[in-house]
mmCIF file of C-alpha atoms and ligand atoms in Angstrom:
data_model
loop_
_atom_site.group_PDB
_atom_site.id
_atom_site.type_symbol
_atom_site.label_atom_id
_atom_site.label_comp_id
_atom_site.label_asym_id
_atom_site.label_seq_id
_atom_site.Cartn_x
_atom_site.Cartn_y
_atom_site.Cartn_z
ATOM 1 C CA UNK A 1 46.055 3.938 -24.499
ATOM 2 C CA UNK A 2 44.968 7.178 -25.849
ATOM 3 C CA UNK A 3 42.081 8.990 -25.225
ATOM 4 C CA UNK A 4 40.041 9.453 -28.970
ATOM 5 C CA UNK A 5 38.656 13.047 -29.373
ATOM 6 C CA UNK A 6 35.836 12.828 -32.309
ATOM 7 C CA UNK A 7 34.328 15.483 -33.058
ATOM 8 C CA UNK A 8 31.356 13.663 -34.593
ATOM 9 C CA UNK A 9 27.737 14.613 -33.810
ATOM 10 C CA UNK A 10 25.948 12.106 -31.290
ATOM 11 C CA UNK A 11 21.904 11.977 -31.217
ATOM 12 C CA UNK A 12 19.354 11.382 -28.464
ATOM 13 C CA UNK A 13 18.556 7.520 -28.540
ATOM 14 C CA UNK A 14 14.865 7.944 -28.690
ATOM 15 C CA UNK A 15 14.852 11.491 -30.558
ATOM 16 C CA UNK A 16 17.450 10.917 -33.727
ATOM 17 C CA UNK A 17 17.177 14.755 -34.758
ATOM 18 C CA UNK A 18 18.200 16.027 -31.227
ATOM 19 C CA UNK A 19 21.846 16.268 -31.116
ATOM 20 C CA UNK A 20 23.163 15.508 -27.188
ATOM 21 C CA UNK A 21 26.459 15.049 -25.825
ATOM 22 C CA UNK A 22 24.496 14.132 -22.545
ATOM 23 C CA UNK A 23 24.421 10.166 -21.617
ATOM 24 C CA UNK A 24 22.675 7.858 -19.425
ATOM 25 C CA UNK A 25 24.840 7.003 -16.711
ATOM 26 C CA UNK A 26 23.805 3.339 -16.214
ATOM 27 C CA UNK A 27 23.509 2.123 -19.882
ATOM 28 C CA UNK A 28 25.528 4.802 -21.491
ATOM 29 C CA UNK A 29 23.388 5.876 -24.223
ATOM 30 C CA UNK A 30 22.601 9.203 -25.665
ATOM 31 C CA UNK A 31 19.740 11.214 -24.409
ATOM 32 C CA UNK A 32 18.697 14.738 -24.817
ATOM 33 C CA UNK A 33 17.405 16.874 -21.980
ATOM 34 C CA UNK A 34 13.844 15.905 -22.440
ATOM 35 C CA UNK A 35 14.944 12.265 -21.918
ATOM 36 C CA UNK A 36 17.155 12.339 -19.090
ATOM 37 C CA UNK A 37 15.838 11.713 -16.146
ATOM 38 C CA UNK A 38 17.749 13.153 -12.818
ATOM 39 C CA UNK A 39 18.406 10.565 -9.891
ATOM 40 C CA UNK A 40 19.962 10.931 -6.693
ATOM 41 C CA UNK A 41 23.039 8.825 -8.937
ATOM 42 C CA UNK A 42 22.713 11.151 -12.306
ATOM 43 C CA UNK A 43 21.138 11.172 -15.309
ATOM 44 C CA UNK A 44 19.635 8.264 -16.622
ATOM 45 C CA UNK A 45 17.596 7.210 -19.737
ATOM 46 C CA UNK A 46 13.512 6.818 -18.875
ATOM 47 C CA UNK A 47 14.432 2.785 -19.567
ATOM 48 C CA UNK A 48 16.821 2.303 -16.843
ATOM 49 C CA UNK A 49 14.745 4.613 -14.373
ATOM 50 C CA UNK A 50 11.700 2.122 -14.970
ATOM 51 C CA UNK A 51 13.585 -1.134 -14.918
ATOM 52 C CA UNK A 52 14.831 0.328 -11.745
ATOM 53 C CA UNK A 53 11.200 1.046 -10.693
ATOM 54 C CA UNK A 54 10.360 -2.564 -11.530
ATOM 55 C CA UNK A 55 12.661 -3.804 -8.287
ATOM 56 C CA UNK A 56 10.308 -2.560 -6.065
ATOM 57 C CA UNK A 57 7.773 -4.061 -7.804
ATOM 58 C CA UNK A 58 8.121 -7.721 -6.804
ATOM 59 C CA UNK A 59 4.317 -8.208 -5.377
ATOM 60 C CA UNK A 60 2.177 -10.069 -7.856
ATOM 61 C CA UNK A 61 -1.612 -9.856 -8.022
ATOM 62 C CA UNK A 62 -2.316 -13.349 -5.959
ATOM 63 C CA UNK A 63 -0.223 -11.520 -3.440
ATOM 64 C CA UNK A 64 -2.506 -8.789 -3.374
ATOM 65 C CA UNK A 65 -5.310 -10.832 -3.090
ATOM 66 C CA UNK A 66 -3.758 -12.634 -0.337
ATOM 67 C CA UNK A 67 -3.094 -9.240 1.248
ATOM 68 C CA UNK A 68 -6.749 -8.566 1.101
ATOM 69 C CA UNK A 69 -7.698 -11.516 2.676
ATOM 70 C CA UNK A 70 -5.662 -12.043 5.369
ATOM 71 C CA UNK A 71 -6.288 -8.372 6.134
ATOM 72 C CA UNK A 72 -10.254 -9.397 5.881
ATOM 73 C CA UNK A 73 -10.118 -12.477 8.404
ATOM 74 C CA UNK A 74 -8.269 -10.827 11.152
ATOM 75 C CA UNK A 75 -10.165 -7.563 10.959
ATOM 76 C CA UNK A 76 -13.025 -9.559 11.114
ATOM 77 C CA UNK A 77 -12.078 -12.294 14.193
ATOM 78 C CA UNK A 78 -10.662 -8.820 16.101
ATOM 79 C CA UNK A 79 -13.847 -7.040 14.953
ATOM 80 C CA UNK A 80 -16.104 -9.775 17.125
ATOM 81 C CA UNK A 81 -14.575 -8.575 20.343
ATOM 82 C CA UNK A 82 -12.427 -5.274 20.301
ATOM 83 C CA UNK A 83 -15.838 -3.299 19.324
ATOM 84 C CA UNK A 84 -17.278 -4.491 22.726
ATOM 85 C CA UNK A 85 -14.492 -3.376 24.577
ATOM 86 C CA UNK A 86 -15.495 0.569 23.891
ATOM 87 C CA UNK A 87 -12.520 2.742 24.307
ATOM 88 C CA UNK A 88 -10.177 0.539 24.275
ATOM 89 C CA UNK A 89 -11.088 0.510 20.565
ATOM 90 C CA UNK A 90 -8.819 3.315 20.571
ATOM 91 C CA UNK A 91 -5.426 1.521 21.951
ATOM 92 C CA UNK A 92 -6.491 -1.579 20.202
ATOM 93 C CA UNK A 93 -7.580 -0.778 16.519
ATOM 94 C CA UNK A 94 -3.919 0.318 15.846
ATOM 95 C CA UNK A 95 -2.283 -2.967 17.487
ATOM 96 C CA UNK A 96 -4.885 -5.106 14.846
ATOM 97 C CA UNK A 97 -3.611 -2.823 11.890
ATOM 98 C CA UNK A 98 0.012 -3.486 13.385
ATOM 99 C CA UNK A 99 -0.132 -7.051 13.704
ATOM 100 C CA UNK A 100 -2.037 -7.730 10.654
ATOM 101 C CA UNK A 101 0.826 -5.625 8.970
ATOM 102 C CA UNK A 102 3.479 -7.828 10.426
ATOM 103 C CA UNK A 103 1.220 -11.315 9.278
ATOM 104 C CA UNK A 104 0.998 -10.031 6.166
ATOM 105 C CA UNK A 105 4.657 -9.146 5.625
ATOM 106 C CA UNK A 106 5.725 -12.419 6.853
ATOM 107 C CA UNK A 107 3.445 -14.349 4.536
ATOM 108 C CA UNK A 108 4.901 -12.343 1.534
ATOM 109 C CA UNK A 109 8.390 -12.486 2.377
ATOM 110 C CA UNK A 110 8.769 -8.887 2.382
ATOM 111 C CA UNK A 111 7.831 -8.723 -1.328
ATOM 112 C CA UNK A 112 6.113 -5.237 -2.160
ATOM 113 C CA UNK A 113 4.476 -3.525 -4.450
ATOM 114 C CA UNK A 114 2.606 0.082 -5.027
ATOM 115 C CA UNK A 115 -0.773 -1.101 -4.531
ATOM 116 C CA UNK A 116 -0.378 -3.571 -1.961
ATOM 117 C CA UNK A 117 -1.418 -1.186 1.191
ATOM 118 C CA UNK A 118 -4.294 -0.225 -0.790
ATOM 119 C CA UNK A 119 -5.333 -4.391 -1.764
ATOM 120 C CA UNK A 120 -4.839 -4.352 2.739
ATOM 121 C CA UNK A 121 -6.906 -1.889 3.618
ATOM 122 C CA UNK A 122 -9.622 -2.487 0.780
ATOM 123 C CA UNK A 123 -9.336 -5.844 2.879
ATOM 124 C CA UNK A 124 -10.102 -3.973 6.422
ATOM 125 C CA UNK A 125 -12.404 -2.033 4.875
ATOM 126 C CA UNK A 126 -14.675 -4.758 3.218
ATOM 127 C CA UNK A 127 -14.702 -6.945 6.394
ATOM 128 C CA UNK A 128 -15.803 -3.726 8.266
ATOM 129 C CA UNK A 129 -19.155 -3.640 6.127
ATOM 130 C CA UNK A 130 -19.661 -7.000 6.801
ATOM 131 C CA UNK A 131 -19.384 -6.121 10.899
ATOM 132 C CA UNK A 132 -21.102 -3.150 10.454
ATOM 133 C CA UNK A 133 -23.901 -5.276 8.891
ATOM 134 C CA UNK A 134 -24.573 -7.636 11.637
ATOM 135 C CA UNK A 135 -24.227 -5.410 14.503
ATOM 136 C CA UNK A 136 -26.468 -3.160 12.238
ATOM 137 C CA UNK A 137 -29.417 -5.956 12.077
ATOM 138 C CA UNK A 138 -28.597 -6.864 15.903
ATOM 139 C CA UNK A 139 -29.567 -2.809 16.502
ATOM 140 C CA UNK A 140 -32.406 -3.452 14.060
ATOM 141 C CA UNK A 141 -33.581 -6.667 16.311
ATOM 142 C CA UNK A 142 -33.264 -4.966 19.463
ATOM 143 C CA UNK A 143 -35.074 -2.237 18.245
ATOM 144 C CA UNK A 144 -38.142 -4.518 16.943
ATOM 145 C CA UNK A 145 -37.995 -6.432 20.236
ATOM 146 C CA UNK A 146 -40.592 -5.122 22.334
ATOM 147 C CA UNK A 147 -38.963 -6.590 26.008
ATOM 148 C CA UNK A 148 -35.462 -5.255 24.340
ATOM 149 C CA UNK A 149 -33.892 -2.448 26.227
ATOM 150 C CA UNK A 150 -30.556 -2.877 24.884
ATOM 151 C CA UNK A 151 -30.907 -0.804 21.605
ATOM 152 C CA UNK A 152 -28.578 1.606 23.490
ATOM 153 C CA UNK A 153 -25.742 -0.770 23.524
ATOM 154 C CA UNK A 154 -25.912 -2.239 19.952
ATOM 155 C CA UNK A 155 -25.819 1.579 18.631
ATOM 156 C CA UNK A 156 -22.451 1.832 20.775
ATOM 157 C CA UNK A 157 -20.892 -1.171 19.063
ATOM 158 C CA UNK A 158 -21.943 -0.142 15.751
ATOM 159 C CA UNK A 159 -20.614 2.790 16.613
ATOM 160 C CA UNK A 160 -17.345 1.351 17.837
ATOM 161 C CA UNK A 161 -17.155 -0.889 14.942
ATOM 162 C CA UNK A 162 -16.317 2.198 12.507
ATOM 163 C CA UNK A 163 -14.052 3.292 14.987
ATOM 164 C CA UNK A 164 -12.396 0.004 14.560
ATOM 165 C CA UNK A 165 -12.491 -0.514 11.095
ATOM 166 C CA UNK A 166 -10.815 3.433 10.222
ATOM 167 C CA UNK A 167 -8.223 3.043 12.918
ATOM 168 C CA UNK A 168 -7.226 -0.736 11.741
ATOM 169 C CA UNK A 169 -7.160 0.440 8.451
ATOM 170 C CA UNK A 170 -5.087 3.389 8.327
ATOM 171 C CA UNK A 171 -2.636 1.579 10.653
ATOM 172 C CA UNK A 172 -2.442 -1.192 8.476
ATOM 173 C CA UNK A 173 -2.047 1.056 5.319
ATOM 174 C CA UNK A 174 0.670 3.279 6.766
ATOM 175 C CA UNK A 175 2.675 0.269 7.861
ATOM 176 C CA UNK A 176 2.571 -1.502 4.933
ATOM 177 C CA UNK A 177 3.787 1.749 2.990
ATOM 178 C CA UNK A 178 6.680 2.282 5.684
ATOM 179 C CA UNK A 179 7.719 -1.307 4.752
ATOM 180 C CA UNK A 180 7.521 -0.646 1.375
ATOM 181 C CA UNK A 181 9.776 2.450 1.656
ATOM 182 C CA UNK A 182 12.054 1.312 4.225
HETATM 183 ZN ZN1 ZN B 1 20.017 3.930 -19.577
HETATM 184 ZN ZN1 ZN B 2 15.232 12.323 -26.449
#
């Protein structure tokens, strides 16, 4: 078969007055510079770079939710105890993030999305007011408590409990991410 030479004038899909000899390497329709978009693969039209986008984008928004609340439980049942445990906060925190991580990729069958380390951590983060809450009246008790001398150790908690809740939740978020990437 021969190869056809025309000389005739081809325009940018999405810009008709822009002639372009450039094409999108996936779809194989014209695109001026302004519409090509440069991949690791070539140039490709913006419509092919999103629809590529989308694959990564298999999460849906009950997932999310279900992100957030599994990330809520267990920061919360690991909140009850690993605050108590004082600097060991600092060894355990990241192990909660990590495992929560791991339950929460397992319940979604690795599907991912953008937002999905934030839904997590919004999780960690919302359980963390509600800890900081109670061990925040407990400190407010002992304080009020006249025979109470045990202020001291509530403060520490509540203390601990932030520790907790930023360590957990920057684990969690970073894993989640790395998973997302990887
Ligand atoms: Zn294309
Ligand atoms: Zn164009």
């Amino acid at each position: 078969m021969a190869t056809e030479i025309t000389e005739e004038k081809t325009f940018c899909a999405n810009h008709p007055e822009r002639e372009t000899s450039l094409r999108c390497n996936k779809c194989g329709k014209y695109i001026c510079v302004k519409c090509a978009r440069r991949t690791a693969i070539g140039y490709r039209c913006p419509e092919c770079v999103n629809q590529q986008q989308q694959i990564f984008e298999t999460a849906t928004w009950s997932d999310h939710l279900i992100a957030a609340v599994i990330a809520a439980v267990l920061t919360f049942l690991g909140g009850l105890i690993v605050p108590r445990l004082s600097w060991f906060v600092i060894f355990l925190a990241p192990m909660a993030g990590g495992i929560i991580a791991e339950v929460i990729f397992r319940v979604l069958k690795k599907r991912r999305g953008k937002y999905l380390p934030w839904a997590a951590a919004g999780g960690v983060v919302l359980s963390g007011a509600v800890l900081c809450l109670i061990y925040g009246v407990a400190l407010l008790l002992s304080l009020l408590d006249p025979e109470g001398g045990w202020s001291f150790r509530e403060l520490i908690t509540l203390g601990w409990t932030v520790g907790y809740i930023a360590l957990c939740a920057s684990t969690l978020y970073y894993r989640l991410r790395g998973i997302r990437i990887g």
